[in-house]
Coordinates of C-alpha atoms and ligand atoms in Angstrom, one line a residue:
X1 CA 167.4 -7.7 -29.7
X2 CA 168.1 -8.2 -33.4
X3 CA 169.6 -5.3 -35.2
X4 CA 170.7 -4.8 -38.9
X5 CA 173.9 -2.2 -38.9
X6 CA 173.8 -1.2 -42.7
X7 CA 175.0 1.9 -43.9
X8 CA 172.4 4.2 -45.9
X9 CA 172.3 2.5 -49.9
X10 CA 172.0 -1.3 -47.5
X11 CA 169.2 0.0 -45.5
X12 CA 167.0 1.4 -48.6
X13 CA 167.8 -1.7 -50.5
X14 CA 166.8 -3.7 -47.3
X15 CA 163.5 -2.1 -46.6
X16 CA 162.6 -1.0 -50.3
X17 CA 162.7 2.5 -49.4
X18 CA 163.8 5.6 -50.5
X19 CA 167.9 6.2 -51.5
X20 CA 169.5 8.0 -48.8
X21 CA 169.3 11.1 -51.2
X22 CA 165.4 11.5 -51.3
X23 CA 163.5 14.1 -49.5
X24 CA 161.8 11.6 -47.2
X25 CA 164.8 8.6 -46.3
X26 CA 164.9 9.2 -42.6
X27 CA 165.2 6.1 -40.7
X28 CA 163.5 7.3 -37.7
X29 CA 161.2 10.3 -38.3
X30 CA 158.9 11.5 -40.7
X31 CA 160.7 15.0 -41.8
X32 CA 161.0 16.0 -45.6
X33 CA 164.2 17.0 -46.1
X34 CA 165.4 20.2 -48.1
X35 CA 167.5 20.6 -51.0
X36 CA 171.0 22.7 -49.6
X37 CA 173.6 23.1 -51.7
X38 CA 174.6 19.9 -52.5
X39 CA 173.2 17.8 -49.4
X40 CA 169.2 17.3 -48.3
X41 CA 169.3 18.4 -45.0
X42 CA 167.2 17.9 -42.3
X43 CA 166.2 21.1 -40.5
X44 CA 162.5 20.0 -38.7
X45 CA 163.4 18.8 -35.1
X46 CA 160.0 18.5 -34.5
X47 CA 158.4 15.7 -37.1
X48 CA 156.5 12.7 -35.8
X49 CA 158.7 9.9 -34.8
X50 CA 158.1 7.0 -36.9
X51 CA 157.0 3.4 -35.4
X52 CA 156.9 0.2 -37.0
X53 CA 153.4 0.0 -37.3
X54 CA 153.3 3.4 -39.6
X55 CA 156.3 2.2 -41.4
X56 CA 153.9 -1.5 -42.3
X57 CA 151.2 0.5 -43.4
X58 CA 153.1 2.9 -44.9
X59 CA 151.7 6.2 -43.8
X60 CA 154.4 8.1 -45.3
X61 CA 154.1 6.4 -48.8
X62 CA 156.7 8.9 -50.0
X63 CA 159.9 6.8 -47.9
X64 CA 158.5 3.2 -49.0
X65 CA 159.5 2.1 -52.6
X66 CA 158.2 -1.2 -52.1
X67 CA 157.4 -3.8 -49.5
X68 CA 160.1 -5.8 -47.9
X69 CA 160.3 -9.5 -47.4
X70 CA 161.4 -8.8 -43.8
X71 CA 157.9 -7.3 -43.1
X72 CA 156.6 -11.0 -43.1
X73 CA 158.8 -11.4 -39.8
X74 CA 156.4 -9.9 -36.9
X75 CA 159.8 -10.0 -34.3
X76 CA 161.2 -7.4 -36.7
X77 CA 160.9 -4.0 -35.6
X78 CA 161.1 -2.0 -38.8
X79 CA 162.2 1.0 -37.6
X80 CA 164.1 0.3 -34.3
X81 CA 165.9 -2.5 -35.3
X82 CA 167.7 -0.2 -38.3
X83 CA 169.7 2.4 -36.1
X84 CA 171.7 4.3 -37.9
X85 CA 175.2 3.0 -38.6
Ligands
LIG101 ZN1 164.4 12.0 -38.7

């Protein structure tokens, strides 16, 4: 199994996604984050897990920036392959 351990600003820059300060920068569910104090937290244990088929289309448009060049690699999972560092 192939697997990329990158801390958060690596992983956004990575997959052209969303800075690790943005509402919607979880790795592995769909959850908006909220605004606390100074940190977005992330308080809904129940969001939608994401998958790397949602992640290629994109269904959460708000976490993609961009596409990334490792999307052209099929054997890439985009989501489990990016486990949190
Ligand atoms: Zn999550």
């Amino acid at each position: 199994m192939t697997a990329f351990i990158v801390d958060s600003p690596a992983y956004s820059y990575l997959t052209d996604t969303v800075s690790h300060t943005g509402y919607y920068n979880c790795r592995k569910c769909v959850t908006r984050g909220e605004y606390e104090d100074t940190n977005v937290a992330f308080n809904d244990f129940d969001a939608a897990i994401r998958t790397d088929e949602g992640f290629r289309r994109q269904d959460q448009e708000e976490h993609h920036r961009g596409r990334s060049p490792l999307e052209d690699l099929p054997e890439i999972d985009m989501v489990k392959n990016f486990p949190y560092d």
